[in-house]
Amino acid sequence: MKIYSTLTRTKEEFLPLKEGEVSMYVCGVTPYMDAHVGHAMSYITFDVIRRYLEYKGYRVKYIQNVTDIDDKIIDRALSQKIPARELADKFFNSFTEDMACLNIRPADAFPRATLEIPKMIEMITSLIQKGHAYAAKSGSVYFRVRSMPDYGKLSGRNLEDMMAGARIEPGDEKEHPMDFVMWKAAKPGEPSWPSPWGEGRPGWHMECSAMALGYLGESVDIHGGGQDLIFPHHENEIAQSECATGVKPFVRYWLHNGLLKLGEEKMSKSLGNLVTIKDALKFYSSDAIRLFVISSYYRNPLTYSLDALDASQKGAERLSKAAHIESNGQFPLELDLGSVEDSFVAAMDDDFDTPKAVATLFDLARQINTGRDSGLDISRAQQLLLKLGSVLGLTLAEPDTGSAEAGPFIELLLDIRKSLRQEKQFGLADEIRNRLASMGVVIEDKPEGASWHLKR
RNA sequence: GGCGACGUAGCCAAGUGGUAAGGCAGGGGUCUGCAAAACCCCCAUUCAGCGGUUCGAAUCCGCUCGUCGCCUCCA
């Protein structure tokens, strides 16, 4: 299996530190508003990677942090006149719901920044002792970038280049403009925690270093996040972690997903051009959203559009139907299921080439449908389709019949319509079908009788 | 300005040296009372453009044009 690592900018053979086990850390959210489809893209990507690694037989330990204290949370909590903690809880719960709706499996742990402060203080203290950090007179502590010769290796930058375009804050207390804060001195009224340098709160990059090291050890196999985190966030995590432990590499494989665009721009909270996951789920199924994401290669940018989502919705329905159509054939479909699975694996082994893997699923679906039409037993092929679908996190659930309440009434109408059709009263039969369709109930007449499901 | 991606059919999107996967849309057909679903057939002599290397290039090299991301919070 080959995985592209941002650090080396090449596809590398994947070899975890411990045989059979993979430690995986993915940067989580800052919960101060509802998550958007860009977040969905990132977490679907890493969910698929996790599922595939488990499919390959690895035991995966998956950690995702929660940045439950930062400027945005403080600002927003202040304007809503609620404690920062309450705001963060509210939107973290919302995030958890969204992830569940998208069939994204929860991490093994969701450590929160505010509960990991002792670990961070310990790490910062050690960095100061080693000369990699210093406390300024405000009580903030900064990382000394010049103390690390290979600072910039992840993002391919060097200090001189960065200085050219750097925004230098006037009256900065930092030794070097690129030094970054690990511990922020508290301003009056802000939530704060005691530290050897006075009341304050952790800097953003510090929590991920402390948690990755604390939960997964000094060398993590996979660390993931969006490409927008490469610099400065992940660069600074490397700096803190490698300087604190002396162990290199902090991360063996750095994975970054491409960013989701809305129109010509990146979808982001700060630009405000976003579609929340909750809104997307009003119109599209979890499988449709997932299929939209995995139909494109994870390192490439992807543009959110209704056309693309509509296409994915149709595609997802096609796969679900193939996975569940009934056949009472006696003779099994002659299809080399092993080679189908091999194609799937070959695609996924090549740096998680999900678009190609998805193509094998559609090919399999066609084989299943053809086999059914020929009166063959397709159950084993259907099992394979469901199995490979689940590796990609697709439920391929049977068409939705919604809450059961309307069910008996729809069945009643179908019975009446059946009689009408038998009596060649097609005008009335069609009217029932059309009226139900306008209410979102799709009827399909089949040789064995009519079936119905809700249109998404 | 520095760093990094990308440009393949109407749309989405694989393919990194051997002659263009897959999905959606569209056209024709089978099935159906009609639809829907499903199936079959068709749908890029061509991969932003121009040069070069090669027996052979969408794939490698150079240049040009265009788009995006990061360098400030961001998945």
Coordinates of C-alpha atoms (C1' of nucleotides) in Angstrom, one line a residue:
Chain A
M1 CA 0.0 0.0 0.0
K2 CA 1.3 3.4 -1.0
I3 CA 0.4 6.6 0.8
Y4 CA 1.4 10.2 -0.3
S5 CA 3.0 12.1 2.5
T6 CA 3.0 15.9 2.3
L7 CA 6.4 15.9 4.0
T8 CA 8.2 14.1 1.3
R9 CA 5.8 15.0 -1.5
T10 CA 5.9 11.5 -2.8
K11 CA 3.9 8.3 -2.5
E12 CA 5.7 6.1 0.0
E13 CA 5.2 2.4 0.9
F14 CA 3.1 2.4 4.1
L15 CA 4.8 0.8 7.0
P16 CA 3.4 1.6 10.5
L17 CA 5.8 1.8 13.4
K18 CA 4.3 -1.3 15.1
E19 CA 3.3 -4.1 12.8
G20 CA -0.4 -4.5 12.5
E21 CA -1.2 -1.3 14.4
V22 CA -1.8 2.2 13.1
S23 CA -1.9 5.3 15.2
M24 CA -3.9 8.1 13.6
Y25 CA -4.5 11.6 14.6
V26 CA -6.8 14.0 12.7
C27 CA -7.3 17.6 13.5
G28 CA -10.7 18.3 14.8
V29 CA -13.0 21.3 14.9
T30 CA -13.3 24.5 16.8
P31 CA -16.9 24.3 17.8
Y32 CA -18.4 27.7 17.7
M33 CA -20.9 27.2 14.9
D34 CA -22.4 24.4 12.9
A35 CA -19.9 22.4 10.8
H36 CA -20.1 22.8 7.0
V37 CA -19.7 20.5 4.1
G38 CA -16.0 21.2 3.9
H39 CA -15.6 19.6 7.3
A40 CA -17.7 16.7 6.1
M41 CA -15.3 16.2 3.2
S42 CA -12.3 16.1 5.5
Y43 CA -13.8 13.7 8.1
I44 CA -15.3 11.5 5.4
T45 CA -11.9 11.3 3.8
F46 CA -10.2 10.2 7.0
D47 CA -13.1 7.9 7.9
V48 CA -12.6 6.1 4.7
I49 CA -8.9 5.8 5.3
R50 CA -9.5 4.5 8.7
R51 CA -12.1 2.0 7.5
Y52 CA -9.8 0.8 4.7
L53 CA -6.8 0.3 7.1
E54 CA -9.1 -1.8 9.3
Y55 CA -10.3 -3.7 6.2
K56 CA -6.6 -4.4 5.5
G57 CA -6.3 -5.9 9.0
Y58 CA -4.7 -3.1 10.9
R59 CA -5.8 -2.2 14.4
V60 CA -6.3 1.5 14.2
K61 CA -6.3 3.9 17.1
Y62 CA -7.9 7.1 15.9
I63 CA -7.8 10.4 17.9
Q64 CA -9.5 13.7 17.1
N65 CA -9.1 16.8 19.2
V66 CA -11.6 19.4 20.1
T67 CA -10.4 23.0 20.3
D68 CA -12.9 24.1 22.9
I69 CA -11.2 27.3 23.8
D70 CA -10.0 30.0 21.3
D71 CA -10.6 33.6 20.3
K72 CA -13.7 32.8 18.2
I73 CA -15.3 30.8 20.9
I74 CA -14.7 33.5 23.5
D75 CA -16.0 36.2 21.2
R76 CA -19.1 34.3 20.2
A77 CA -19.8 33.2 23.8
L78 CA -19.5 36.8 24.9
S79 CA -22.0 38.0 22.3
Q80 CA -24.5 35.3 23.3
K81 CA -23.9 35.9 27.0
I82 CA -23.2 32.3 27.7
P83 CA -20.0 30.7 29.1
A84 CA -17.4 29.6 26.5
R85 CA -17.7 26.1 27.8
E86 CA -21.4 26.0 27.1
L87 CA -21.0 27.3 23.6
A88 CA -18.3 24.7 22.8
D89 CA -20.4 21.9 24.3
K90 CA -23.4 22.9 22.2
F91 CA -21.6 22.9 18.9
F92 CA -19.5 19.9 19.7
N93 CA -22.7 18.0 20.2
S94 CA -24.0 19.4 17.0
F95 CA -20.8 18.2 15.3
T96 CA -21.2 14.8 16.8
E97 CA -24.7 14.5 15.4
D98 CA -23.6 15.6 12.0
M99 CA -20.8 13.0 11.9
A100 CA -23.2 10.3 13.0
C101 CA -25.7 11.3 10.2
L102 CA -22.9 11.0 7.7
N103 CA -22.0 7.5 8.9
I104 CA -18.6 8.7 10.1
R105 CA -17.4 6.6 12.9
P106 CA -16.5 8.4 16.1
A107 CA -12.8 8.6 17.0
D108 CA -11.6 6.4 19.8
A109 CA -11.2 9.6 21.9
F110 CA -12.1 13.3 21.4
P111 CA -9.7 15.0 23.8
R112 CA -10.6 18.6 24.6
A113 CA -8.0 21.3 24.9
T114 CA -9.2 22.6 28.2
L115 CA -8.9 19.2 29.8
E116 CA -5.3 18.6 28.6
I117 CA -3.7 21.7 30.0
P118 CA -1.4 19.9 32.4
K119 CA 0.2 18.0 29.5
M120 CA 0.7 21.2 27.6
I121 CA 2.3 23.0 30.5
E122 CA 4.6 20.1 31.0
M123 CA 5.6 20.2 27.3
I124 CA 6.0 24.0 27.3
T125 CA 8.2 23.8 30.4
S126 CA 10.4 21.3 28.7
L127 CA 10.7 23.4 25.6
I128 CA 11.8 26.4 27.7
Q129 CA 14.4 24.3 29.5
K130 CA 15.8 23.1 26.2
G131 CA 16.0 26.7 24.9
H132 CA 13.3 26.2 22.2
A133 CA 10.9 28.5 23.9
Y134 CA 10.8 31.6 26.0
A135 CA 8.3 33.4 28.2
A136 CA 7.7 37.1 27.3
K137 CA 6.9 39.7 29.8
S138 CA 3.2 39.6 29.1
G139 CA 3.1 36.0 30.4
S140 CA 2.8 34.5 26.9
V141 CA 5.2 31.8 25.9
Y142 CA 6.6 31.6 22.4
F143 CA 8.3 29.0 20.4
R144 CA 11.8 30.1 19.2
V145 CA 11.8 29.2 15.5
R146 CA 15.4 29.9 15.0
S147 CA 16.2 27.2 17.5
M148 CA 15.1 24.6 15.0
P149 CA 17.3 24.3 11.9
D150 CA 14.7 22.4 9.8
Y151 CA 11.7 24.6 10.7
G152 CA 9.6 24.8 7.6
K153 CA 10.2 21.4 6.2
L154 CA 6.6 20.4 6.0
S155 CA 5.4 23.4 4.1
G156 CA 8.6 23.8 2.0
R157 CA 9.4 27.2 3.4
N158 CA 12.3 28.8 5.0
L159 CA 12.5 31.7 7.4
E160 CA 13.9 34.1 4.8
D161 CA 11.2 33.5 2.3
M162 CA 8.5 33.8 4.9
M163 CA 9.9 37.0 6.2
A164 CA 9.4 38.6 2.7
G165 CA 5.7 38.3 3.0
A166 CA 5.3 38.3 6.7
R167 CA 2.9 40.6 8.5
I168 CA 4.9 42.0 11.3
E169 CA 2.8 43.3 14.2
P170 CA 4.0 46.5 15.6
G171 CA 5.2 46.4 19.2
D172 CA 5.5 42.6 19.0
E173 CA 7.2 41.1 22.0
K174 CA 8.4 38.1 20.0
E175 CA 12.2 37.6 19.4
H176 CA 11.5 36.7 15.8
P177 CA 8.4 37.5 13.7
M178 CA 7.8 33.9 12.9
D179 CA 7.9 32.8 16.5
F180 CA 4.5 31.5 17.5
V181 CA 2.6 31.4 20.7
M182 CA 2.2 28.3 22.7
W183 CA 0.7 29.8 25.8
K184 CA -1.4 33.0 25.6
A185 CA -1.5 35.3 28.6
A186 CA -5.0 35.9 29.7
K187 CA -6.7 39.3 29.0
P188 CA -9.1 40.5 31.6
G189 CA -12.4 38.6 31.6
E190 CA -11.2 35.8 29.5
P191 CA -11.4 32.2 30.6
S192 CA -8.0 31.2 31.9
W193 CA -6.0 28.6 33.7
P194 CA -3.1 28.9 36.0
S195 CA 0.4 28.2 34.7
P196 CA 4.0 28.9 35.8
W197 CA 3.9 32.0 33.6
G198 CA 0.6 33.3 35.0
E199 CA -3.0 33.0 34.1
G200 CA -3.5 32.1 30.4
R201 CA -4.8 29.6 27.9
P202 CA -3.2 27.3 25.4
G203 CA -2.2 28.3 21.9
W204 CA -3.9 26.5 19.1
H205 CA -0.9 24.4 17.9
M206 CA 0.1 23.2 21.3
E207 CA -3.0 21.1 22.0
C208 CA -2.4 18.9 19.0
S209 CA 1.2 18.3 19.9
A210 CA 0.3 17.4 23.5
M211 CA -2.6 15.2 22.6
A212 CA -0.9 13.4 19.8
L213 CA 2.1 12.6 22.0
G214 CA -0.1 11.9 25.0
Y215 CA -2.5 9.6 23.3
L216 CA -0.5 8.0 20.6
G217 CA 3.2 8.3 21.5
E218 CA 6.2 10.1 20.2
S219 CA 5.9 8.9 16.6
V220 CA 2.4 8.9 15.1
D221 CA 1.8 6.9 12.0
I222 CA -0.8 9.1 10.3
H223 CA -1.6 12.7 11.0
G224 CA -4.4 14.2 8.9
G225 CA -6.2 17.4 8.2
G226 CA -7.2 19.8 5.5
Q227 CA -4.5 21.3 3.3
D228 CA -5.2 24.7 4.9
L229 CA -3.6 23.3 8.1
I230 CA -0.2 22.6 6.6
F231 CA 1.1 26.0 7.5
P232 CA 1.3 27.2 10.1
H233 CA -0.6 24.6 12.2
H234 CA 1.1 21.3 11.3
E235 CA 4.5 23.0 10.7
N236 CA 4.3 24.3 14.3
E237 CA 3.1 21.0 15.7
I238 CA 6.2 19.4 14.2
A239 CA 8.4 22.1 15.7
Q240 CA 7.0 21.7 19.2
S241 CA 6.8 18.0 19.2
E242 CA 10.2 17.1 17.7
C243 CA 12.0 19.7 19.8
A244 CA 10.2 18.5 23.0
T245 CA 10.8 14.8 22.6
G246 CA 13.9 14.8 20.4
V247 CA 12.2 12.0 18.5
K248 CA 12.0 12.3 14.7
P249 CA 9.8 12.0 12.9
F250 CA 6.9 13.2 15.0
V251 CA 4.6 11.9 12.2
R252 CA 5.5 9.2 9.7
Y253 CA 2.9 10.1 7.1
W254 CA 1.3 13.5 6.8
L255 CA -2.0 13.4 4.9
H256 CA -3.9 16.4 3.7
N257 CA -7.2 16.5 1.9
G258 CA -7.9 19.0 -0.8
L259 CA -10.3 21.8 0.1
L260 CA -13.9 22.1 -0.8
K261 CA -14.9 25.1 -2.8
L262 CA -18.2 26.8 -3.2
G263 CA -18.1 28.6 -6.6
E264 CA -14.5 29.7 -7.1
E265 CA -13.6 30.1 -3.5
K266 CA -12.8 27.8 -0.6
M267 CA -15.7 27.1 1.6
S268 CA -14.8 28.5 5.0
K269 CA -16.3 29.8 8.2
S270 CA -14.4 33.0 8.0
L271 CA -15.5 33.8 4.4
G272 CA -19.0 32.8 5.4
N273 CA -19.6 31.1 2.0
L274 CA -20.7 27.8 3.4
V275 CA -23.4 25.1 3.4
T276 CA -23.8 23.4 6.7
I277 CA -23.9 19.7 6.9
K278 CA -27.4 19.9 8.4
D279 CA -28.6 21.9 5.4
A280 CA -27.0 19.4 2.9
L281 CA -28.6 16.5 4.7
K282 CA -32.0 18.1 4.2
F283 CA -31.7 17.4 0.5
Y284 CA -29.2 14.6 0.1
S285 CA -28.6 11.3 1.8
S286 CA -25.5 10.4 3.7
D287 CA -24.5 8.0 1.0
A288 CA -25.0 10.7 -1.6
I289 CA -22.8 13.2 0.3
R290 CA -20.1 10.5 0.9
L291 CA -20.2 9.4 -2.8
F292 CA -19.8 13.0 -3.8
V293 CA -16.7 13.3 -1.7
I294 CA -15.1 9.9 -2.7
S295 CA -15.9 10.3 -6.4
S296 CA -13.0 12.8 -6.4
Y297 CA -9.5 12.0 -5.3
Y298 CA -9.0 13.2 -1.8
R299 CA -5.9 15.4 -2.5
N300 CA -7.6 17.4 -5.2
P301 CA -9.9 20.3 -4.6
L302 CA -13.6 19.7 -5.0
T303 CA -16.4 22.1 -5.8
Y304 CA -19.8 21.8 -4.1
S305 CA -22.6 22.1 -6.6
L306 CA -26.1 20.9 -6.8
D307 CA -25.4 19.2 -10.1
A308 CA -22.7 17.2 -8.6
L309 CA -24.7 16.3 -5.5
D310 CA -27.7 15.3 -7.7
A311 CA -25.5 13.0 -9.7
S312 CA -24.2 11.4 -6.5
Q313 CA -27.7 11.0 -5.2
K314 CA -28.7 9.1 -8.3
G315 CA -25.5 7.1 -8.2
A316 CA -26.0 6.1 -4.6
E317 CA -29.6 5.0 -5.3
R318 CA -28.3 2.9 -8.2
L319 CA -25.8 1.1 -5.9
S320 CA -28.4 0.6 -3.2
K321 CA -30.9 -0.9 -5.6
A322 CA -28.4 -3.3 -7.0
A323 CA -27.4 -4.3 -3.5
H324 CA -31.0 -5.2 -2.6
I325 CA -32.9 -6.3 -5.7
E326 CA -34.4 -9.7 -5.2
S327 CA -33.6 -12.7 -7.3
N328 CA -34.8 -16.3 -6.9
G329 CA -32.3 -17.7 -9.3
Q330 CA -31.0 -21.2 -8.7
F331 CA -27.7 -21.0 -10.5
P332 CA -25.1 -18.6 -9.2
L333 CA -23.9 -15.6 -11.3
E334 CA -20.6 -16.6 -12.8
L335 CA -18.5 -13.7 -11.8
D336 CA -15.0 -13.8 -10.4
L337 CA -15.7 -11.9 -7.2
G338 CA -12.1 -12.3 -6.1
S339 CA -10.9 -10.3 -9.0
V340 CA -13.5 -7.6 -8.4
E341 CA -12.3 -7.3 -4.9
D342 CA -8.7 -7.3 -6.1
S343 CA -9.5 -4.3 -8.4
F344 CA -11.0 -2.5 -5.5
V345 CA -8.0 -3.2 -3.3
A346 CA -5.5 -2.2 -6.0
A347 CA -7.2 1.2 -6.4
M348 CA -7.3 1.8 -2.6
D349 CA -3.8 0.6 -2.2
D350 CA -2.7 3.4 -4.5
D351 CA -3.0 6.2 -2.0
F352 CA -6.7 5.7 -1.5
D353 CA -7.8 6.1 -5.1
T354 CA -11.5 6.1 -4.2
P355 CA -12.8 7.3 -7.6
K356 CA -11.3 4.2 -9.1
A357 CA -12.6 2.0 -6.3
V358 CA -16.1 3.5 -6.8
A359 CA -15.9 2.6 -10.4
T360 CA -15.4 -1.1 -9.5
L361 CA -18.6 -0.8 -7.3
F362 CA -20.6 0.5 -10.3
D363 CA -19.2 -2.3 -12.5
L364 CA -20.2 -4.8 -9.9
A365 CA -23.7 -3.3 -9.7
R366 CA -24.2 -3.7 -13.4
Q367 CA -23.1 -7.3 -13.2
I368 CA -25.6 -7.9 -10.4
N369 CA -28.4 -6.3 -12.4
T370 CA -27.6 -8.3 -15.5
G371 CA -27.4 -11.5 -13.5
R372 CA -30.8 -10.8 -12.0
D373 CA -32.3 -10.2 -15.4
S374 CA -30.8 -13.5 -16.5
G375 CA -32.5 -15.3 -13.5
L376 CA -29.3 -16.1 -11.7
D377 CA -28.5 -16.2 -8.0
I378 CA -26.8 -12.9 -7.3
S379 CA -26.6 -13.0 -3.5
R380 CA -22.9 -13.4 -3.2
A381 CA -22.2 -10.6 -5.5
Q382 CA -24.6 -8.4 -3.5
Q383 CA -22.8 -9.3 -0.3
L384 CA -19.6 -8.2 -1.8
L385 CA -21.1 -5.0 -3.0
L386 CA -22.3 -4.3 0.5
K387 CA -19.0 -5.2 2.0
L388 CA -16.9 -3.0 -0.3
G389 CA -19.5 -0.2 0.1
S390 CA -19.1 -0.3 3.8
V391 CA -15.3 0.0 3.5
L392 CA -16.1 3.3 1.9
G393 CA -18.7 4.1 4.6
L394 CA -21.6 3.7 2.2
T395 CA -24.6 2.1 3.9
L396 CA -26.3 1.2 0.6
A397 CA -29.5 1.1 2.7
E398 CA -32.7 0.0 1.0
P399 CA -34.7 2.9 -0.4
D400 CA -36.2 5.0 2.3
T401 CA -39.8 4.4 3.3
G402 CA -39.6 7.1 6.0
S403 CA -41.5 7.0 9.2
A404 CA -44.0 4.2 9.2
E405 CA -47.0 6.4 9.9
A406 CA -48.0 6.9 6.2
G407 CA -47.1 3.4 5.2
P408 CA -50.4 1.7 5.7
F409 CA -52.2 4.4 3.8
I410 CA -49.8 4.2 0.9
E411 CA -50.2 0.4 0.8
L412 CA -54.0 1.0 0.7
L413 CA -53.7 3.2 -2.3
L414 CA -51.4 0.7 -4.0
D415 CA -54.0 -2.0 -3.4
I416 CA -56.7 0.1 -5.0
R417 CA -54.4 1.0 -7.8
K418 CA -53.7 -2.6 -8.4
S419 CA -57.4 -3.3 -8.8
L420 CA -57.8 -0.3 -11.1
R421 CA -55.0 -1.6 -13.3
Q422 CA -56.5 -5.0 -13.5
E423 CA -59.7 -3.4 -14.7
K424 CA -57.7 -1.3 -17.2
Q425 CA -58.7 1.9 -15.4
F426 CA -55.3 3.3 -16.3
G427 CA -56.3 7.0 -16.0
L428 CA -57.2 6.6 -12.3
A429 CA -54.2 4.4 -11.7
D430 CA -51.9 6.9 -13.2
E431 CA -53.5 9.7 -11.2
I432 CA -52.7 7.8 -7.9
R433 CA -49.2 7.4 -9.1
N434 CA -48.8 11.1 -10.1
R435 CA -50.4 12.4 -6.9
L436 CA -48.2 10.3 -4.7
A437 CA -45.2 11.3 -6.8
S438 CA -46.0 15.0 -6.2
M439 CA -46.0 14.2 -2.5
G440 CA -42.5 12.6 -2.8
V441 CA -43.6 8.9 -2.9
V442 CA -42.2 7.1 -5.9
I443 CA -44.0 4.0 -7.2
E444 CA -42.3 1.4 -9.3
D445 CA -44.3 -1.3 -10.9
K446 CA -42.5 -4.6 -11.1
P447 CA -43.6 -8.1 -12.3
E448 CA -44.0 -9.2 -8.7
G449 CA -46.0 -6.1 -7.7
A450 CA -45.6 -2.4 -7.1
S451 CA -43.1 -1.1 -4.6
W452 CA -42.7 2.4 -3.2
H453 CA -40.1 4.6 -1.5
L454 CA -39.7 8.2 -0.6
K455 CA -37.9 10.5 -3.0
R456 CA -34.9 12.3 -1.4
Chain B
rG1 C1' 6.7 38.5 -3.8
rG2 C1' 7.6 33.3 -1.7
rC3 C1' 5.6 28.1 -1.4
rG4 C1' 2.2 24.4 -3.4
rA5 C1' -1.6 22.3 -6.4
rC6 C1' -4.5 22.0 -10.8
rG7 C1' -6.5 22.6 -16.1
rU8 C1' -9.2 15.3 -19.4
rA9 C1' -16.5 14.9 -23.1
rG10 C1' -22.4 19.2 -21.5
rC11 C1' -21.3 18.4 -15.9
rC12 C1' -18.4 15.5 -12.1
rA13 C1' -14.0 12.5 -12.5
rA14 C1' -9.9 8.2 -12.9
rG15 C1' -5.8 7.4 -15.8
rU16 C1' 1.7 9.6 -14.8
rG17 C1' 5.3 6.3 -21.3
rG18 C1' 1.9 1.9 -25.0
rU19 C1' -2.7 4.0 -27.7
rA20 C1' -8.8 7.6 -23.0
rA21 C1' -12.2 3.8 -16.3
rG22 C1' -16.7 5.1 -13.8
rG23 C1' -21.0 8.3 -12.6
rC24 C1' -24.7 12.1 -14.1
rA25 C1' -27.0 14.3 -18.2
rG26 C1' -28.3 13.4 -23.6
rG27 C1' -29.8 10.2 -28.1
rG28 C1' -31.7 5.3 -29.9
rG29 C1' -33.6 0.4 -28.5
rU30 C1' -35.6 -3.8 -25.1
rC31 C1' -39.2 -4.3 -21.2
rU32 C1' -44.0 -1.8 -19.5
rG33 C1' -51.1 -0.4 -20.6
rC34 C1' -48.0 4.1 -19.9
rA35 C1' -44.2 5.3 -16.7
rA36 C1' -40.2 4.2 -13.3
rA37 C1' -36.3 0.9 -12.5
rA38 C1' -33.1 -2.4 -15.1
rC39 C1' -30.5 -4.0 -19.5
rC40 C1' -28.2 -3.2 -24.6
rC41 C1' -26.2 0.4 -28.2
rC42 C1' -24.3 5.5 -29.1
rC43 C1' -21.9 9.8 -26.9
rA44 C1' -13.5 12.8 -26.2
rU45 C1' -9.0 10.4 -33.2
rU46 C1' -8.5 13.4 -28.1
rC47 C1' -6.5 15.2 -22.8
rA48 C1' -5.7 24.3 -21.8
rG49 C1' -2.0 26.1 -25.8
rC50 C1' 2.9 25.9 -28.2
rG51 C1' 7.5 23.6 -28.7
rG52 C1' 10.9 19.4 -27.3
rU53 C1' 12.5 14.1 -25.9
rU54 C1' 10.8 9.1 -27.6
rC55 C1' 9.4 3.8 -32.1
rG56 C1' 5.4 5.7 -29.1
rA57 C1' 3.2 11.2 -24.5
rA58 C1' -3.0 13.0 -21.6
rU59 C1' 1.3 10.9 -19.1
rC60 C1' 8.5 13.1 -19.3
rC61 C1' 11.0 18.3 -20.2
rG62 C1' 10.5 23.7 -21.4
rC63 C1' 7.6 27.9 -22.2
rU64 C1' 2.8 30.4 -22.4
rC65 C1' -2.3 31.1 -20.8
rG66 C1' -6.0 30.2 -17.0
rU67 C1' -7.8 28.7 -12.1
rC68 C1' -7.3 27.6 -6.9
rG69 C1' -4.9 27.1 -2.0
rC70 C1' -1.3 28.6 1.8
rC71 C1' 2.0 32.6 3.7
rU72 C1' -3.7 35.8 9.3
rC73 C1' -8.4 32.1 11.9
rC74 C1' -9.7 27.9 8.9
rA75 C1' -11.1 20.7 7.6

